[in-house]
mmCIF file of C-alpha atoms in Angstrom:
data_model
loop_
_atom_site.group_PDB
_atom_site.id
_atom_site.type_symbol
_atom_site.label_atom_id
_atom_site.label_comp_id
_atom_site.label_asym_id
_atom_site.label_seq_id
_atom_site.Cartn_x
_atom_site.Cartn_y
_atom_site.Cartn_z
ATOM 1 C CA MET A 994 16.904 16.713 -34.159
ATOM 2 C CA SER A 995 15.316 15.006 -31.234
ATOM 3 C CA LEU A 996 17.181 13.884 -28.152
ATOM 4 C CA GLN A 997 18.323 10.303 -27.741
ATOM 5 C CA ALA A 998 17.403 8.159 -24.771
ATOM 6 C CA THR A 999 20.079 7.869 -22.111
ATOM 7 C CA THR A 1000 22.257 4.773 -22.309
ATOM 8 C CA TRP A 1001 21.503 1.958 -19.872
ATOM 9 C CA GLN A 1002 24.061 0.690 -17.387
ATOM 10 C CA THR A 1003 23.952 -2.372 -15.185
ATOM 11 C CA VAL A 1004 22.147 -2.217 -11.846
ATOM 12 C CA GLY A 1005 25.326 -3.746 -10.343
ATOM 13 C CA PRO A 1006 25.721 -5.718 -7.127
ATOM 14 C CA TYR A 1007 24.710 -2.993 -4.682
ATOM 15 C CA PHE A 1008 21.210 -2.070 -5.842
ATOM 16 C CA ARG A 1009 19.724 -3.090 -2.518
ATOM 17 C CA ILE A 1010 21.077 0.111 -0.956
ATOM 18 C CA GLY A 1011 19.058 2.368 -3.175
ATOM 19 C CA LEU A 1012 16.112 0.256 -4.204
ATOM 20 C CA GLU A 1013 15.116 -1.915 -1.245
ATOM 21 C CA TRP A 1014 12.744 0.662 0.242
ATOM 22 C CA LEU A 1015 10.239 -0.459 -2.422
ATOM 23 C CA PHE A 1016 10.825 -4.205 -2.004
ATOM 24 C CA GLY A 1017 7.676 -6.155 -1.250
ATOM 25 C CA ASN A 1018 6.211 -9.594 -1.780
ATOM 26 C CA ASP A 1019 2.486 -9.148 -1.174
ATOM 27 C CA ILE A 1020 0.425 -6.819 -3.314
ATOM 28 C CA ALA A 1021 -2.792 -8.796 -2.841
ATOM 29 C CA ALA A 1022 -3.739 -7.570 0.628
ATOM 30 C CA GLY A 1023 -7.203 -6.018 0.696
ATOM 31 C CA VAL A 1024 -7.704 -6.446 -3.040
ATOM 32 C CA ASP A 1025 -10.574 -8.120 -4.916
ATOM 33 C CA GLY A 1026 -9.828 -11.052 -7.145
ATOM 34 C CA GLN A 1027 -8.280 -14.497 -7.118
ATOM 35 C CA LYS A 1028 -5.303 -14.442 -4.789
ATOM 36 C CA ILE A 1029 -2.309 -16.262 -6.246
ATOM 37 C CA GLN A 1030 1.255 -17.004 -5.267
ATOM 38 C CA ILE A 1031 4.033 -16.959 -7.860
ATOM 39 C CA SER A 1032 7.441 -18.376 -7.029
ATOM 40 C CA GLY A 1033 10.497 -19.322 -8.993
ATOM 41 C CA ARG A 1034 14.200 -19.011 -9.474
ATOM 42 C CA VAL A 1035 16.565 -17.000 -11.641
ATOM 43 C CA LEU A 1036 19.321 -19.207 -13.091
ATOM 44 C CA ASP A 1037 22.489 -18.507 -15.111
ATOM 45 C CA ALA A 1038 24.095 -20.307 -18.071
ATOM 46 C CA ASP A 1039 25.241 -23.194 -15.839
ATOM 47 C CA GLY A 1040 21.867 -23.514 -14.132
ATOM 48 C CA LYS A 1041 23.355 -21.910 -11.039
ATOM 49 C CA PRO A 1042 21.096 -19.664 -8.978
ATOM 50 C CA ILE A 1043 21.574 -15.924 -9.389
ATOM 51 C CA PRO A 1044 21.449 -14.466 -5.886
ATOM 52 C CA ASP A 1045 21.732 -10.823 -6.909
ATOM 53 C CA ALA A 1046 18.913 -10.296 -9.387
ATOM 54 C CA MET A 1047 15.995 -7.930 -8.985
ATOM 55 C CA LEU A 1048 12.572 -8.357 -10.576
ATOM 56 C CA GLU A 1049 9.848 -5.781 -11.115
ATOM 57 C CA PHE A 1050 6.303 -6.902 -11.916
ATOM 58 C CA TRP A 1051 3.547 -4.797 -13.449
ATOM 59 C CA GLN A 1052 -0.003 -5.995 -13.926
ATOM 60 C CA ALA A 1053 -3.640 -5.068 -14.290
ATOM 61 C CA ASN A 1054 -6.237 -5.632 -11.577
ATOM 62 C CA SER A 1055 -8.660 -8.558 -11.616
ATOM 63 C CA GLN A 1056 -10.950 -6.623 -13.951
ATOM 64 C CA GLY A 1057 -8.180 -6.059 -16.482
ATOM 65 C CA LYS A 1058 -7.549 -2.409 -15.722
ATOM 66 C CA TYR A 1059 -4.183 -0.799 -15.051
ATOM 67 C CA ALA A 1060 -3.748 1.772 -12.276
ATOM 68 C CA HIS A 1061 -2.532 4.336 -14.785
ATOM 69 C CA PRO A 1062 -4.108 7.413 -16.407
ATOM 70 C CA GLU A 1063 -3.673 6.053 -19.926
ATOM 71 C CA ASP A 1064 -5.872 3.061 -19.238
ATOM 72 C CA THR A 1065 -9.164 4.746 -20.098
ATOM 73 C CA GLN A 1066 -11.268 1.573 -20.150
ATOM 74 C CA ASP A 1067 -14.597 1.879 -18.411
ATOM 75 C CA LYS A 1068 -13.702 -0.650 -15.728
ATOM 76 C CA PRO A 1069 -13.458 -0.311 -11.949
ATOM 77 C CA ILE A 1070 -10.202 0.747 -10.301
ATOM 78 C CA GLU A 1071 -9.084 -1.060 -7.156
ATOM 79 C CA PRO A 1072 -8.033 1.708 -4.777
ATOM 80 C CA ASN A 1073 -5.735 -0.650 -2.858
ATOM 81 C CA PHE A 1074 -4.072 -2.115 -5.911
ATOM 82 C CA GLN A 1075 -1.154 -0.367 -7.583
ATOM 83 C CA GLY A 1076 -0.165 -3.395 -9.689
ATOM 84 C CA PHE A 1077 3.560 -3.011 -9.003
ATOM 85 C CA CYS A 1078 5.912 -5.316 -7.123
ATOM 86 C CA ARG A 1079 9.702 -5.063 -6.820
ATOM 87 C CA LEU A 1080 11.726 -7.810 -5.163
ATOM 88 C CA PRO A 1081 15.260 -9.256 -5.058
ATOM 89 C CA THR A 1082 16.234 -12.914 -5.407
ATOM 90 C CA ASP A 1083 17.618 -14.644 -2.310
ATOM 91 C CA GLU A 1084 20.854 -16.646 -1.917
ATOM 92 C CA GLY A 1085 19.249 -19.523 -3.787
ATOM 93 C CA GLY A 1086 18.162 -17.299 -6.674
ATOM 94 C CA ARG A 1087 14.574 -17.690 -5.425
ATOM 95 C CA PHE A 1088 11.707 -15.237 -5.327
ATOM 96 C CA ARG A 1089 8.084 -15.459 -4.259
ATOM 97 C CA PHE A 1090 5.217 -13.017 -4.166
ATOM 98 C CA LEU A 1091 1.498 -12.849 -3.589
ATOM 99 C CA THR A 1092 -0.768 -11.041 -5.975
ATOM 100 C CA ILE A 1093 -4.123 -11.427 -7.678
ATOM 101 C CA LYS A 1094 -4.648 -12.983 -11.054
ATOM 102 C CA PRO A 1095 -4.840 -10.114 -13.539
ATOM 103 C CA GLY A 1096 -7.839 -9.728 -15.830
ATOM 104 C CA ARG A 1097 -7.605 -9.448 -19.596
ATOM 105 C CA VAL A 1098 -6.519 -6.151 -21.129
ATOM 106 C CA PRO A 1099 -7.016 -5.035 -24.724
ATOM 107 C CA GLY A 1100 -4.304 -5.784 -27.256
ATOM 108 C CA PRO A 1101 -3.402 -3.636 -30.243
ATOM 109 C CA ASP A 1102 -4.959 -6.195 -32.591
ATOM 110 C CA GLY A 1103 -8.429 -5.406 -31.257
ATOM 111 C CA LYS A 1104 -8.619 -8.623 -29.251
ATOM 112 C CA LEU A 1105 -8.182 -9.063 -25.542
ATOM 113 C CA GLN A 1106 -4.783 -10.279 -24.387
ATOM 114 C CA ALA A 1107 -4.604 -13.368 -22.188
ATOM 115 C CA PRO A 1108 -4.038 -12.644 -18.478
ATOM 116 C CA HIS A 1109 -0.376 -11.824 -17.984
ATOM 117 C CA ILE A 1110 2.117 -9.977 -15.815
ATOM 118 C CA VAL A 1111 4.950 -8.017 -17.423
ATOM 119 C CA VAL A 1112 8.359 -8.411 -15.825
ATOM 120 C CA SER A 1113 11.626 -6.446 -15.824
ATOM 121 C CA VAL A 1114 14.752 -8.427 -14.958
ATOM 122 C CA PHE A 1115 17.813 -6.642 -13.570
ATOM 123 C CA MET A 1116 21.088 -8.036 -12.259
ATOM 124 C CA ARG A 1117 24.818 -7.540 -12.058
ATOM 125 C CA GLY A 1118 26.175 -8.614 -15.420
ATOM 126 C CA LEU A 1119 23.108 -7.448 -17.281
ATOM 127 C CA LEU A 1120 23.918 -4.185 -19.017
ATOM 128 C CA ARG A 1121 20.287 -3.296 -19.559
ATOM 129 C CA ARG A 1122 17.092 -4.797 -18.286
ATOM 130 C CA LEU A 1123 15.384 -7.725 -19.903
ATOM 131 C CA VAL A 1124 11.627 -7.760 -20.337
ATOM 132 C CA THR A 1125 9.477 -10.867 -20.256
ATOM 133 C CA ARG A 1126 5.926 -11.933 -19.376
ATOM 134 C CA ILE A 1127 4.210 -14.451 -17.116
ATOM 135 C CA TYR A 1128 1.106 -16.201 -18.470
ATOM 136 C CA PHE A 1129 -1.057 -18.771 -16.725
ATOM 137 C CA PRO A 1130 -1.363 -22.489 -17.536
ATOM 138 C CA ASP A 1131 -4.479 -23.961 -19.127
ATOM 139 C CA ASP A 1132 -5.921 -20.580 -19.978
ATOM 140 C CA PRO A 1133 -7.757 -20.920 -23.303
ATOM 141 C CA ALA A 1134 -7.055 -17.245 -23.983
ATOM 142 C CA ASN A 1135 -3.358 -18.073 -24.414
ATOM 143 C CA GLN A 1136 -4.134 -19.541 -27.855
ATOM 144 C CA ASP A 1137 -5.147 -16.207 -29.206
ATOM 145 C CA ASP A 1138 -2.760 -13.925 -27.336
ATOM 146 C CA PHE A 1139 -1.073 -11.158 -29.300
ATOM 147 C CA ALA A 1140 2.360 -11.401 -27.664
ATOM 148 C CA LEU A 1141 2.481 -15.199 -27.290
ATOM 149 C CA ASN A 1142 1.757 -15.531 -30.978
ATOM 150 C CA LEU A 1143 4.897 -13.546 -31.794
ATOM 151 C CA VAL A 1144 6.961 -16.303 -30.178
ATOM 152 C CA ASP A 1145 8.165 -19.586 -31.684
ATOM 153 C CA PRO A 1146 5.635 -22.143 -30.358
ATOM 154 C CA ALA A 1147 8.459 -24.298 -28.971
ATOM 155 C CA ARG A 1148 9.621 -21.444 -26.746
ATOM 156 C CA ARG A 1149 6.225 -20.203 -25.538
ATOM 157 C CA VAL A 1150 6.405 -22.616 -22.638
ATOM 158 C CA THR A 1151 9.044 -20.393 -21.018
ATOM 159 C CA LEU A 1152 6.451 -17.640 -20.668
ATOM 160 C CA ILE A 1153 3.731 -19.812 -19.142
ATOM 161 C CA ALA A 1154 3.879 -20.516 -15.423
ATOM 162 C CA ARG A 1155 3.395 -24.085 -14.214
ATOM 163 C CA LYS A 1156 0.936 -25.187 -11.563
ATOM 164 C CA GLY A 1157 2.766 -25.148 -8.249
ATOM 165 C CA GLN A 1158 2.918 -27.693 -5.449
ATOM 166 C CA ALA A 1159 1.777 -25.528 -2.577
ATOM 167 C CA SER A 1160 -1.892 -25.041 -3.485
ATOM 168 C CA GLU A 1161 -4.383 -24.570 -6.292
ATOM 169 C CA SER A 1162 -3.430 -20.914 -6.410
ATOM 170 C CA HIS A 1163 0.326 -21.458 -6.551
ATOM 171 C CA PHE A 1164 2.257 -20.990 -9.791
ATOM 172 C CA GLU A 1165 5.907 -21.562 -10.564
ATOM 173 C CA TRP A 1166 7.830 -19.616 -13.140
ATOM 174 C CA ASN A 1167 11.606 -19.466 -13.624
ATOM 175 C CA VAL A 1168 13.886 -17.068 -15.425
ATOM 176 C CA MET A 1169 16.575 -18.956 -17.365
ATOM 177 C CA MET A 1170 19.216 -16.625 -18.740
ATOM 178 C CA GLN A 1171 20.660 -19.218 -21.148
ATOM 179 C CA GLY A 1172 20.481 -22.901 -22.004
ATOM 180 C CA PRO A 1173 17.921 -25.031 -23.851
ATOM 181 C CA GLU A 1174 15.090 -23.531 -21.807
ATOM 182 C CA GLU A 1175 16.296 -19.952 -22.127
ATOM 183 C CA THR A 1176 13.429 -17.629 -21.249
ATOM 184 C CA VAL A 1177 11.900 -15.617 -24.060
ATOM 185 C CA PHE A 1178 12.774 -11.965 -23.644
ATOM 186 C CA PHE A 1179 11.103 -9.142 -25.517
ATOM 187 C CA ASP A 1180 12.639 -6.053 -27.028
ATOM 188 C CA CYS A 1181 10.645 -3.424 -25.232
ATOM 189 C CA MET B 788 -11.135 2.918 -26.189
ATOM 190 C CA GLN B 789 -8.667 4.508 -28.588
ATOM 191 C CA TYR B 790 -5.474 2.495 -28.400
ATOM 192 C CA PRO B 791 -2.618 4.601 -27.006
ATOM 193 C CA ARG B 792 0.589 5.174 -28.959
ATOM 194 C CA GLY B 793 3.724 3.251 -28.095
ATOM 195 C CA TYR B 794 7.198 4.516 -27.304
ATOM 196 C CA ARG B 795 10.123 4.938 -29.639
ATOM 197 C CA ARG B 796 12.770 2.222 -29.867
ATOM 198 C CA PHE B 797 16.396 2.936 -29.079
ATOM 199 C CA TYR B 798 18.650 4.341 -31.781
ATOM 200 C CA PRO B 799 21.097 1.726 -33.066
ATOM 201 C CA ASP B 800 24.299 1.407 -31.017
ATOM 202 C CA THR B 801 23.195 3.937 -28.384
ATOM 203 C CA GLN B 802 22.419 1.138 -25.939
ATOM 204 C CA PRO B 803 24.604 -1.722 -24.710
ATOM 205 C CA ASN B 804 24.260 -5.220 -26.085
ATOM 206 C CA HIS B 805 23.487 -7.692 -23.359
ATOM 207 C CA LEU B 806 26.661 -9.636 -24.074
ATOM 208 C CA HIS B 807 29.821 -7.559 -23.658
ATOM 209 C CA PRO B 808 32.664 -10.037 -22.944
ATOM 210 C CA PRO B 809 35.086 -7.448 -21.465
ATOM 211 C CA TYR B 810 32.475 -7.176 -18.703
ATOM 212 C CA VAL B 811 32.984 -10.742 -17.547
ATOM 213 C CA SER B 812 29.752 -11.098 -15.572
ATOM 214 C CA SER B 813 27.734 -10.613 -18.755
ATOM 215 C CA ILE B 814 29.001 -13.883 -20.265
ATOM 216 C CA LYS B 815 26.844 -16.263 -18.240
ATOM 217 C CA ARG B 816 23.948 -13.894 -17.765
ATOM 218 C CA ALA B 817 23.285 -12.389 -21.190
ATOM 219 C CA PRO B 818 20.609 -14.129 -23.253
ATOM 220 C CA THR B 819 21.887 -15.935 -26.345
ATOM 221 C CA LYS B 820 18.720 -15.835 -28.413
ATOM 222 C CA PRO B 821 17.500 -12.701 -30.177
ATOM 223 C CA LEU B 822 14.932 -10.623 -28.342
ATOM 224 C CA ILE B 823 11.392 -10.831 -29.710
ATOM 225 C CA GLN B 824 10.149 -7.521 -31.092
ATOM 226 C CA LEU B 825 6.982 -6.666 -29.178
ATOM 227 C CA PRO B 826 4.918 -3.689 -30.330
ATOM 228 C CA HIS B 827 3.917 -1.864 -27.167
ATOM 229 C CA THR B 828 0.548 -2.909 -25.814
ATOM 230 C CA LEU B 829 -1.436 -1.312 -23.016
ATOM 231 C CA SER B 830 0.750 -3.343 -20.618
ATOM 232 C CA GLU B 831 3.919 -1.517 -21.694
ATOM 233 C CA ILE B 832 2.322 1.888 -22.286
ATOM 234 C CA THR B 833 1.090 2.009 -18.707
ATOM 235 C CA GLY B 834 3.463 1.621 -15.777
ATOM 236 C CA PRO B 835 3.870 2.013 -12.062
ATOM 237 C CA THR B 836 3.420 5.339 -10.352
ATOM 238 C CA ILE B 837 4.735 5.804 -6.850
ATOM 239 C CA ASN B 838 2.501 7.653 -4.442
ATOM 240 C CA PRO B 839 4.318 10.946 -3.685
ATOM 241 C CA SER B 840 3.516 10.544 0.005
ATOM 242 C CA ARG B 841 5.947 7.608 0.080
ATOM 243 C CA VAL B 842 8.903 9.801 -0.891
ATOM 244 C CA ASP B 843 10.383 11.696 2.054
ATOM 245 C CA VAL B 844 10.888 15.310 0.951
ATOM 246 C CA LYS B 845 14.269 15.312 2.730
ATOM 247 C CA ALA B 846 15.552 12.207 0.931
ATOM 248 C CA PHE B 847 17.240 14.328 -1.774
ATOM 249 C CA ASP B 848 19.980 15.328 0.691
ATOM 250 C CA LEU B 849 22.399 12.460 1.369
ATOM 251 C CA THR B 850 24.530 14.619 3.649
ATOM 252 C CA LYS B 851 21.836 15.034 6.302
ATOM 253 C CA GLN B 852 20.728 11.493 7.055
ATOM 254 C CA HIS B 853 22.832 11.018 10.195
ATOM 255 C CA PRO B 854 23.759 13.008 13.301
ATOM 256 C CA GLY B 855 27.157 14.021 11.883
ATOM 257 C CA GLU B 856 28.327 15.220 8.508
ATOM 258 C CA PRO B 857 29.735 12.660 6.090
ATOM 259 C CA LEU B 858 33.387 12.903 5.093
ATOM 260 C CA GLY B 859 34.354 13.901 1.581
ATOM 261 C CA GLU B 860 33.602 16.619 -0.899
ATOM 262 C CA ARG B 861 30.011 17.920 -0.866
ATOM 263 C CA ILE B 862 28.463 18.227 -4.321
ATOM 264 C CA VAL B 863 25.117 19.099 -5.859
ATOM 265 C CA VAL B 864 23.945 16.834 -8.667
ATOM 266 C CA SER B 865 20.971 18.151 -10.601
ATOM 267 C CA GLY B 866 19.363 18.029 -13.991
ATOM 268 C CA ARG B 867 16.145 17.350 -15.803
ATOM 269 C CA VAL B 868 14.276 14.244 -16.802
ATOM 270 C CA LEU B 869 13.033 14.756 -20.368
ATOM 271 C CA ASP B 870 11.750 12.548 -23.111
ATOM 272 C CA GLU B 871 13.298 12.371 -26.579
ATOM 273 C CA ASN B 872 10.873 15.057 -27.725
ATOM 274 C CA SER B 873 12.301 17.400 -25.033
ATOM 275 C CA ARG B 874 9.131 17.193 -22.970
ATOM 276 C CA PRO B 875 9.804 17.390 -19.234
ATOM 277 C CA ILE B 876 8.771 14.333 -17.226
ATOM 278 C CA SER B 877 7.241 15.696 -14.042
ATOM 279 C CA GLY B 878 6.509 13.825 -10.829
ATOM 280 C CA THR B 879 8.597 10.809 -11.667
ATOM 281 C CA LEU B 880 10.680 8.969 -9.102
ATOM 282 C CA VAL B 881 14.477 9.294 -9.301
ATOM 283 C CA GLU B 882 16.409 6.925 -7.028
ATOM 284 C CA ILE B 883 20.192 7.049 -6.552
ATOM 285 C CA TRP B 884 22.780 4.998 -4.714
ATOM 286 C CA GLN B 885 26.546 5.296 -4.509
ATOM 287 C CA ALA B 886 29.798 4.548 -2.695
ATOM 288 C CA ASN B 887 31.086 6.884 0.012
ATOM 289 C CA ALA B 888 34.055 9.218 -0.441
ATOM 290 C CA ALA B 889 36.454 6.338 0.245
ATOM 291 C CA GLY B 890 34.916 4.155 -2.444
ATOM 292 C CA ARG B 891 32.967 1.839 -0.139
ATOM 293 C CA TYR B 892 29.319 0.850 -0.426
ATOM 294 C CA LEU B 893 27.234 0.244 2.657
ATOM 295 C CA HIS B 894 26.476 -3.299 1.496
ATOM 296 C CA LYS B 895 27.498 -6.665 2.921
ATOM 297 C CA VAL B 896 28.843 -7.854 -0.430
ATOM 298 C CA ASP B 897 31.295 -4.935 -0.609
ATOM 299 C CA GLN B 898 34.467 -6.134 1.139
ATOM 300 C CA HIS B 899 36.739 -3.410 -0.222
ATOM 301 C CA ASN B 900 39.313 -2.461 2.395
ATOM 302 C CA ALA B 901 38.177 1.144 2.712
ATOM 303 C CA PRO B 902 36.377 2.680 5.682
ATOM 304 C CA ILE B 903 32.629 2.822 6.079
ATOM 305 C CA ASP B 904 31.421 6.318 6.945
ATOM 306 C CA PRO B 905 28.913 6.121 9.807
ATOM 307 C CA ASN B 906 27.407 9.375 8.575
ATOM 308 C CA PHE B 907 26.802 8.302 4.988
ATOM 309 C CA SER B 908 24.387 5.685 3.664
ATOM 310 C CA GLY B 909 24.708 6.555 -0.019
ATOM 311 C CA VAL B 910 20.998 6.418 -0.857
ATOM 312 C CA GLY B 911 18.740 9.209 -2.074
ATOM 313 C CA ARG B 912 15.443 9.670 -3.845
ATOM 314 C CA THR B 913 13.253 12.458 -5.070
ATOM 315 C CA LEU B 914 10.396 13.269 -7.436
ATOM 316 C CA THR B 915 10.938 15.540 -10.418
ATOM 317 C CA ASP B 916 9.161 18.895 -10.264
ATOM 318 C CA ALA B 917 6.693 20.306 -12.795
ATOM 319 C CA HIS B 918 9.558 21.105 -15.186
ATOM 320 C CA GLY B 919 11.226 17.715 -14.828
ATOM 321 C CA HIS B 920 13.958 19.037 -12.532
ATOM 322 C CA TYR B 921 15.602 16.965 -9.826
ATOM 323 C CA ARG B 922 18.333 17.879 -7.363
ATOM 324 C CA PHE B 923 20.477 15.883 -4.938
ATOM 325 C CA VAL B 924 23.021 17.032 -2.382
ATOM 326 C CA THR B 925 25.617 14.350 -1.778
ATOM 327 C CA ILE B 926 29.310 13.492 -1.426
ATOM 328 C CA ARG B 927 31.539 12.876 -4.405
ATOM 329 C CA PRO B 928 31.873 9.069 -4.491
ATOM 330 C CA GLY B 929 35.302 7.443 -4.507
ATOM 331 C CA GLU B 930 36.678 5.111 -7.138
ATOM 332 C CA TYR B 931 36.864 1.477 -6.059
ATOM 333 C CA PRO B 932 38.455 -1.797 -7.169
ATOM 334 C CA TRP B 933 36.522 -4.715 -8.595
ATOM 335 C CA ARG B 934 37.621 -8.129 -9.747
ATOM 336 C CA ASN B 935 36.637 -8.025 -13.405
ATOM 337 C CA HIS B 936 40.304 -8.134 -14.522
ATOM 338 C CA TYR B 937 43.760 -7.458 -13.093
ATOM 339 C CA ASN B 938 43.976 -4.101 -11.279
ATOM 340 C CA ALA B 939 40.414 -3.201 -12.270
ATOM 341 C CA TRP B 940 39.014 0.037 -10.843
ATOM 342 C CA ARG B 941 35.600 1.548 -11.422
ATOM 343 C CA PRO B 942 35.549 5.266 -12.187
ATOM 344 C CA ALA B 943 33.604 7.352 -9.677
ATOM 345 C CA HIS B 944 29.891 7.093 -10.434
ATOM 346 C CA ILE B 945 26.397 7.505 -9.039
ATOM 347 C CA ARG B 946 23.701 4.963 -9.960
ATOM 348 C CA PHE B 947 20.347 6.306 -11.128
ATOM 349 C CA SER B 948 16.988 4.550 -11.412
ATOM 350 C CA VAL B 949 14.043 6.296 -13.119
ATOM 351 C CA PHE B 950 10.535 5.057 -13.958
ATOM 352 C CA GLY B 951 9.160 7.639 -16.353
ATOM 353 C CA PRO B 952 5.526 7.512 -17.472
ATOM 354 C CA ALA B 953 5.365 3.885 -18.653
ATOM 355 C CA PHE B 954 6.730 0.389 -18.192
ATOM 356 C CA ALA B 955 8.476 1.006 -21.530
ATOM 357 C CA THR B 956 10.386 4.055 -20.265
ATOM 358 C CA ARG B 957 12.175 2.401 -17.331
ATOM 359 C CA LEU B 958 15.860 3.339 -17.051
ATOM 360 C CA ILE B 959 18.768 2.404 -14.825
ATOM 361 C CA THR B 960 22.083 4.068 -15.542
ATOM 362 C CA GLN B 961 25.270 5.460 -14.023
ATOM 363 C CA MET B 962 26.476 9.042 -13.950
ATOM 364 C CA TYR B 963 30.215 9.674 -14.224
ATOM 365 C CA PHE B 964 32.391 12.724 -13.478
ATOM 366 C CA PRO B 965 34.257 14.807 -16.065
ATOM 367 C CA GLY B 966 38.003 14.266 -16.244
ATOM 368 C CA ASP B 967 37.990 10.910 -14.443
ATOM 369 C CA PRO B 968 41.134 9.120 -15.716
ATOM 370 C CA LEU B 969 39.545 5.681 -15.237
ATOM 371 C CA ILE B 970 36.658 6.226 -17.661
ATOM 372 C CA PRO B 971 38.474 5.133 -20.858
ATOM 373 C CA PHE B 972 39.423 1.823 -19.214
ATOM 374 C CA ASP B 973 36.042 0.904 -17.744
ATOM 375 C CA PRO B 974 34.318 -2.059 -19.443
ATOM 376 C CA ILE B 975 30.923 -1.010 -18.103
ATOM 377 C CA PHE B 976 31.214 2.564 -19.374
ATOM 378 C CA ASN B 977 32.532 1.251 -22.704
ATOM 379 C CA CYS B 978 29.759 -1.297 -23.256
ATOM 380 C CA THR B 979 27.891 1.064 -25.602
ATOM 381 C CA ALA B 980 29.198 1.303 -29.169
ATOM 382 C CA ASP B 981 28.160 4.892 -29.882
ATOM 383 C CA GLU B 982 30.796 7.206 -28.412
ATOM 384 C CA LYS B 983 28.497 10.223 -28.132
ATOM 385 C CA ALA B 984 25.865 8.172 -26.332
ATOM 386 C CA ARG B 985 28.525 6.894 -23.924
ATOM 387 C CA ASN B 986 29.864 10.341 -23.259
ATOM 388 C CA ARG B 987 26.404 11.604 -22.323
ATOM 389 C CA LEU B 988 26.797 9.528 -19.147
ATOM 390 C CA ILE B 989 29.495 11.964 -18.029
ATOM 391 C CA SER B 990 28.018 14.814 -16.010
ATOM 392 C CA GLN B 991 29.130 18.381 -16.620
ATOM 393 C CA PHE B 992 30.643 20.701 -14.080
ATOM 394 C CA ASP B 993 28.142 23.524 -13.691
ATOM 395 C CA TRP B 994 28.805 27.033 -12.342
ATOM 396 C CA GLU B 995 25.090 27.804 -12.081
ATOM 397 C CA THR B 996 24.470 25.178 -9.434
ATOM 398 C CA THR B 997 27.876 25.564 -7.761
ATOM 399 C CA GLU B 998 27.298 27.252 -4.416
ATOM 400 C CA PRO B 999 29.854 29.765 -3.096
ATOM 401 C CA GLU B 1000 31.739 28.516 -0.025
ATOM 402 C CA GLN B 1001 29.615 25.362 -0.076
ATOM 403 C CA CYS B 1002 29.920 22.883 -2.929
ATOM 404 C CA LEU B 1003 30.507 22.228 -6.630
ATOM 405 C CA GLY B 1004 27.597 21.549 -8.943
ATOM 406 C CA TYR B 1005 27.316 18.835 -11.573
ATOM 407 C CA LYS B 1006 24.610 18.668 -14.203
ATOM 408 C CA PHE B 1007 23.192 15.412 -15.536
ATOM 409 C CA ASP B 1008 20.101 15.334 -17.751
ATOM 410 C CA ILE B 1009 18.263 12.051 -18.193
ATOM 411 C CA ILE B 1010 16.439 11.313 -21.434
ATOM 412 C CA LEU B 1011 13.691 8.690 -21.569
ATOM 413 C CA SER B 1012 12.158 7.119 -24.676
ATOM 414 C CA GLY B 1013 9.764 9.455 -26.464
ATOM 415 C CA ARG B 1014 6.275 8.806 -27.751
ATOM 416 C CA LEU B 1015 5.825 7.569 -31.287
ATOM 417 C CA ALA B 1016 4.262 10.195 -33.494
ATOM 418 C CA THR B 1017 1.763 7.832 -35.049
ATOM 419 C CA PRO B 1018 -0.693 5.371 -33.552
ATOM 420 C CA TRP B 1019 0.191 1.735 -33.228
ATOM 421 C CA GLU B 1020 2.580 0.579 -35.958
ATOM 422 C CA LYS B 1021 2.684 -2.986 -37.166
#
């Protein structure tokens, strides 16, 4: 009989105490690749901002290689790029961070996945994390992407960032917990 | 490149549903649509590693972060981080945070009318050793009220955050204390259907780590998802 994974519990309202030492909003400094800014909001069932959520982002470098021993692809590692960002939402439920656009990584179907960032969502009221992904608009690779193709086409839009107002390299992406535009979450 | 194996899914009922109406905050924050089953790809099989140099070797001791000693009962909380196949997870980051002995968090949102302890911040972190062991020295946290329902009190608990080897193995949980009379009434503790799984969140009093004339020991093992035995499954 094998062991069973420990039960999740909510991160609660006071996570900042224990987790803020790793908060950051710029993982692009000194890193090769296309620098991008991603901003957005986390909203509840009534469309009200959630001021006490935490997001964790995990992504490959611009070459499509993860800073992890199990990524054995013959691609260059970026010594200054860990690929991880943790941040809280502010009073308006907003977040913003700077990173580089990730390259394509292999999917289990033998094809490359479209560029994407994987995201964990934590907040008071959420008994275990939710997992979602950020894709990029107008990327032809989205058509053929392993994970996007698991999703009802009408809901895929929730996973694809929109072009932002601030600059060519700005993207907007929201997390909607409920409602007609409820974000697609993955069982992970 | 040979495609790496994914991680095992949770056993039915051993994890909370996102919606658990007795925990009122879940009502407007839990998703309403079913989660999409995603076989683990390289993106979920890899995951962040924290450079050990970032973790202060003294951060395991929450009783020595200020000039004076915190008030309350000193305790040692220790255990192992293992996967479901009983393999120790070494070098992984364990982060904890908690209320002080009076049941007050050092956080602006916490307005509970209980004193702040100037000698206690309630935050610790450490890396597991080669055998997956971790150890914290801290103060037994107090119970505290919350506004979920009339006369609602949270049982004493310590919050844990663990990364494990992959994005897929991330865990945040709470450790409780044996014999706490509030546990059976706590909507957060009770959010998981499987009683045995729930009860594994209760630490065990432990003579082995209890130190004479110094402090009681509590044991709390943390189990992360294990590797699938076979390569990628459709």
